[in-house]
Coordinates of C-alpha atoms in Angstrom, one line a residue:
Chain T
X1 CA 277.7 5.8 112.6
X2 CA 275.7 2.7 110.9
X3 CA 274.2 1.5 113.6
X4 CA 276.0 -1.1 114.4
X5 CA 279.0 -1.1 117.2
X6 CA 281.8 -3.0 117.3
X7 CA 284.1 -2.5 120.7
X8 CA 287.0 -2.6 121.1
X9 CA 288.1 -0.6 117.9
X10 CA 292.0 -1.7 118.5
X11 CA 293.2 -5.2 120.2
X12 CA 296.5 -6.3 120.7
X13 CA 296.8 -9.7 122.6
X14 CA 299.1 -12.5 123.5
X15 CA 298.5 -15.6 122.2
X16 CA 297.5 -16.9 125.5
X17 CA 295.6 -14.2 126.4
X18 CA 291.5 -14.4 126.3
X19 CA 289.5 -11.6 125.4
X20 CA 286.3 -10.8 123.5
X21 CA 284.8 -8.7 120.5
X22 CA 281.3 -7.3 120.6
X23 CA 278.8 -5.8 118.6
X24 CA 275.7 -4.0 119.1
X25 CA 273.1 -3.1 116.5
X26 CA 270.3 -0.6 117.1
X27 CA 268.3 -1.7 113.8
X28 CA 265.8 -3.8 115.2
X29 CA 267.5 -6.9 112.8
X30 CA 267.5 -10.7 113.3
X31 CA 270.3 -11.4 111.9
X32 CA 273.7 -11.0 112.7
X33 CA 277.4 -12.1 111.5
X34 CA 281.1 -12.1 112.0
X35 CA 283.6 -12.0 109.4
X36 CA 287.2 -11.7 109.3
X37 CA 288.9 -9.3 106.8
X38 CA 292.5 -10.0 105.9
X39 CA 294.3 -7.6 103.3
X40 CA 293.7 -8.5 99.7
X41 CA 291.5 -11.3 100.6
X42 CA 287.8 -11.7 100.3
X43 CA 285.7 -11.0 103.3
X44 CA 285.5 -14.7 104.9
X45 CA 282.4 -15.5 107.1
X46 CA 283.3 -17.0 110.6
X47 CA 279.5 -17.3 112.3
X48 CA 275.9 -16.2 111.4
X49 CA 272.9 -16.2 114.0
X50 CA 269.4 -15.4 112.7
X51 CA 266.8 -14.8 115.1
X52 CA 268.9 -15.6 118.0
X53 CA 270.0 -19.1 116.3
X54 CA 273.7 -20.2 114.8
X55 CA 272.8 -20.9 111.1
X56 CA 276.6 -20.8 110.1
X57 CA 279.7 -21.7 111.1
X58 CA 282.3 -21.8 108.5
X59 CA 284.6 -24.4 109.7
X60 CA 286.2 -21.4 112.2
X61 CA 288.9 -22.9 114.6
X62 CA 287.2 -23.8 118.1
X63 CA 289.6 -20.6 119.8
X64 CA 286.9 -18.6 118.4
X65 CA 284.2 -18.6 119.7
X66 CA 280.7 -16.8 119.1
X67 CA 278.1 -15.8 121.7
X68 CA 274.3 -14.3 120.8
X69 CA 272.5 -13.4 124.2
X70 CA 269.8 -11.7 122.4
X71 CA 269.0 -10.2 118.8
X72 CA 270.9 -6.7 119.5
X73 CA 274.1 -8.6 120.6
X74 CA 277.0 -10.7 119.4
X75 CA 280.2 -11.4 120.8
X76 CA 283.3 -13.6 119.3
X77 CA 285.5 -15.0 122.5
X78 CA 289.1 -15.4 122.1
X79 CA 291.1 -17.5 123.4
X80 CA 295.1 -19.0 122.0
X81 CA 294.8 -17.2 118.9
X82 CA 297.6 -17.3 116.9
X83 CA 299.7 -15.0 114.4
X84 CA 297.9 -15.7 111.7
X85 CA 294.6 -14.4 113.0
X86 CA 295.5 -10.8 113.2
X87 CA 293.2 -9.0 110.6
X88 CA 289.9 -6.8 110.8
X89 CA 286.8 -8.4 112.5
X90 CA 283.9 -7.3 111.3
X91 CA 280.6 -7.5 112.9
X92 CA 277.2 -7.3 110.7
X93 CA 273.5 -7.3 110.7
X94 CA 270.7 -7.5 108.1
X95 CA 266.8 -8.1 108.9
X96 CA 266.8 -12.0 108.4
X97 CA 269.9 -13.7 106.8
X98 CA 267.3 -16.3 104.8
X99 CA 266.3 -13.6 102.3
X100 CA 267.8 -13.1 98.4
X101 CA 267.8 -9.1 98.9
X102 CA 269.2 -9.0 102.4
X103 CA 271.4 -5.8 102.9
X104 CA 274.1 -5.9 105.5
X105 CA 275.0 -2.6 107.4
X106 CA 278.7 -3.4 108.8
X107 CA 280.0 -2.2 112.1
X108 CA 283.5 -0.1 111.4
X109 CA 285.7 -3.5 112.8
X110 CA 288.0 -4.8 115.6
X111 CA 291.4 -4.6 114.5
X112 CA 293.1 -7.5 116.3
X113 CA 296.9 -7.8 116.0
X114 CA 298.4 -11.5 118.1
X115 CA 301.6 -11.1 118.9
Chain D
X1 CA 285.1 -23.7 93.1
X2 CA 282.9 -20.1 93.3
X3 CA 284.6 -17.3 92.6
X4 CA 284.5 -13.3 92.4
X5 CA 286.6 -11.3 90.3
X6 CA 287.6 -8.0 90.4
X7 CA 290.8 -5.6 89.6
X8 CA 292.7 -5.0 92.8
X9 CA 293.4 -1.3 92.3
X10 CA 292.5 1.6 89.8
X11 CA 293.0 5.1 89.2
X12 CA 291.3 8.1 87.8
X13 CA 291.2 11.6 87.7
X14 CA 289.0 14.1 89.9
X15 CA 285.8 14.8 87.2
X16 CA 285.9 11.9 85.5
X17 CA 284.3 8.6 85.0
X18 CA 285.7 5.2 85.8
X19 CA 284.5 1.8 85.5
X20 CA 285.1 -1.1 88.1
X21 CA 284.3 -4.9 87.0
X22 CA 283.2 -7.5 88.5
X23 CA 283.3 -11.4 86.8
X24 CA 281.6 -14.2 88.9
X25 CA 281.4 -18.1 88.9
X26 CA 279.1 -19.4 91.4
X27 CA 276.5 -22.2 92.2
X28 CA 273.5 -20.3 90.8
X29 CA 272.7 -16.7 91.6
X30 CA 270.3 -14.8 94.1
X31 CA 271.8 -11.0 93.3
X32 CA 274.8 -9.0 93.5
X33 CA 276.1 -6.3 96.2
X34 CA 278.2 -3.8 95.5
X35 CA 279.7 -2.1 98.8
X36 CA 282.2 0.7 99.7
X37 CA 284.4 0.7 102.2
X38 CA 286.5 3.7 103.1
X39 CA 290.1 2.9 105.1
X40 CA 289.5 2.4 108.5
X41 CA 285.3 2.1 108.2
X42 CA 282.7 0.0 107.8
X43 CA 281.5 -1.1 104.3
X44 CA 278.3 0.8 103.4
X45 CA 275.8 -0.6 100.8
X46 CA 275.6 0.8 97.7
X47 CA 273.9 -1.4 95.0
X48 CA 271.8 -4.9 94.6
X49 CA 271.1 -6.3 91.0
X50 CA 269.1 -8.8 90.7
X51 CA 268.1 -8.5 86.7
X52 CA 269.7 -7.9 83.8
X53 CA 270.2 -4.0 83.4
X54 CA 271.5 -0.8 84.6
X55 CA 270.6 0.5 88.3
X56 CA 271.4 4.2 88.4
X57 CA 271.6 5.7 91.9
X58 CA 272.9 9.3 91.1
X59 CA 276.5 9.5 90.6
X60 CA 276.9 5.9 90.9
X61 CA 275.2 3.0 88.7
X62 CA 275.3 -1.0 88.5
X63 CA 274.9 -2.9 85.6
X64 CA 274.5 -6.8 85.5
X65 CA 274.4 -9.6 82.5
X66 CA 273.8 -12.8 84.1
X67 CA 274.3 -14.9 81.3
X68 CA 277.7 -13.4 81.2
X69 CA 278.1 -13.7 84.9
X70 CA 279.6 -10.2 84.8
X71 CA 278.8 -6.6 86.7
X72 CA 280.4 -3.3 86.6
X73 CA 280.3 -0.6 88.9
X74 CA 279.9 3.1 87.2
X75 CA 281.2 6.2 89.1
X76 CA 280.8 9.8 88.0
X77 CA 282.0 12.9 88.2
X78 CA 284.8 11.4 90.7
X79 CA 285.0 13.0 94.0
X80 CA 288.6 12.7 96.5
X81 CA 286.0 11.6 99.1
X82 CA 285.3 8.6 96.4
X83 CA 288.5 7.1 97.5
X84 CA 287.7 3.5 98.5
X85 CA 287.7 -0.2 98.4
X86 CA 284.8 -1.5 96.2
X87 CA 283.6 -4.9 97.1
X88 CA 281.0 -6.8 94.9
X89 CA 279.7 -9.4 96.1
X90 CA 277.1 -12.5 94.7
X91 CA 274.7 -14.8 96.7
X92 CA 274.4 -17.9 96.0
X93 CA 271.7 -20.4 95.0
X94 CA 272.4 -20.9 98.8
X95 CA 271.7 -17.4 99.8
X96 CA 275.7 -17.4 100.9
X97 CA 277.1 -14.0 100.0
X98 CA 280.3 -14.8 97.7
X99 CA 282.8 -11.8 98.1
X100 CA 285.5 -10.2 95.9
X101 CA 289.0 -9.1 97.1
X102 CA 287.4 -5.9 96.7
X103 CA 289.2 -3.0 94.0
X104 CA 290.9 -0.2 96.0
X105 CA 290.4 3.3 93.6
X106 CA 292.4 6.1 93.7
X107 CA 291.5 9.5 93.0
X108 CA 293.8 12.1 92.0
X109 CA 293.1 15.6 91.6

């Protein structure tokens, strides 16, 4: 347990199906990120909210899309993903994503498969 | 165009000592990350380098030459439960975290 957690652990959806990832952190952090993991690739950053604020979005297709209600919670909405985007979405969270030694503790993923 | 790399798989022996590298091109530099990450679990933190040198952290130690744009990870004293993906990683002048395919090591006993 990091203290962060990602729910579900396992989706498999249509591609017209919408569902949604979230994340909870209990680290008292600002900041907080998704990123998609794809086998053999580098770790690719989707969307980054510090203190409640989107700071990043990496050009990300508009069928995801990222929700921050507060500074404990983030959710990534999905809606007519395709094939492509099955991989491992993971959620992180570091005290304030504008500092040079700025630790992330990672949440264990949402392995999403699209069929 | 930045870049990270790093060898996408090694091997050693239970006991012994191995050495994972990690070569970077990026727009300036604010530190390097080394994480592990265990199949199936979240990457855990296990190193920042900020100057030039050799971080030693127990078993594990980091060393970084920024005028050669080049970091190793050193493991000791291999364990099976030291069985992972190592990711480095290197922020940018930015402060965007640049990431490696990560190098997946296998122990054997």
């Amino acid at each position: 347990e990091t203290g962060v957690t990602q729910t579900p652990r396992h989706l498999v959806m249509g591609m017209t199906n919408k569902k949604s990832l979230k994340c909870e952190q209990h680290l008292g952090h600002n900041a907080m990120y998704w990123y998609k993991q794809s086998a053999k690739k580098p770790l690719e950053l989707m969307f980054v909210y510090n203190f409640k604020e989107q700071t990043e979005n990496n050009s990300v297709p508009s069928r995801f899309s990222p929700e921050c209600p507060n500074s404990s919670h983030l959710f990534l909405h999905l809606h007519t993903l395709q094939p492509e985007d099955s991989a491992l979405y993971l959620c992180a969270s570091s005290q304030d994503a504008a500092t040079g030694a700025n630790v992330l503790t990672f949440g264990a993923g949402s392995r999403l498969t699209v069929l | 165009g930045q870049n990270i790399d790093q060898p996408t798989e090694m091997t050693a022996t239970e006991g012994a000592i191995v050495q994972i590298n990690c070569t970077y091109q990026t727009s300036g530099f604010n530190g390097l990350f080394w994480y592990q990450q265990h199949a199936g679990e979240a990457p855990t933190f296990l190193s920042y380098n900020v100057l030039d040198g050799l971080e030693e952290k127990g078993r594990f130690s980091s060393f970084l030459s920024r005028s050669k744009g080049y970091s190793y990870l050193l493991l000791k004293e291999l364990q099976m439960k030291d069985s992972a993906s190592y990711l480095c990683a290197v922020r940018d002048s930015n402060y965007q975290l640049i990431w490696g395919a990560g190098t997946k090591l296998i122990i054997k006993p």
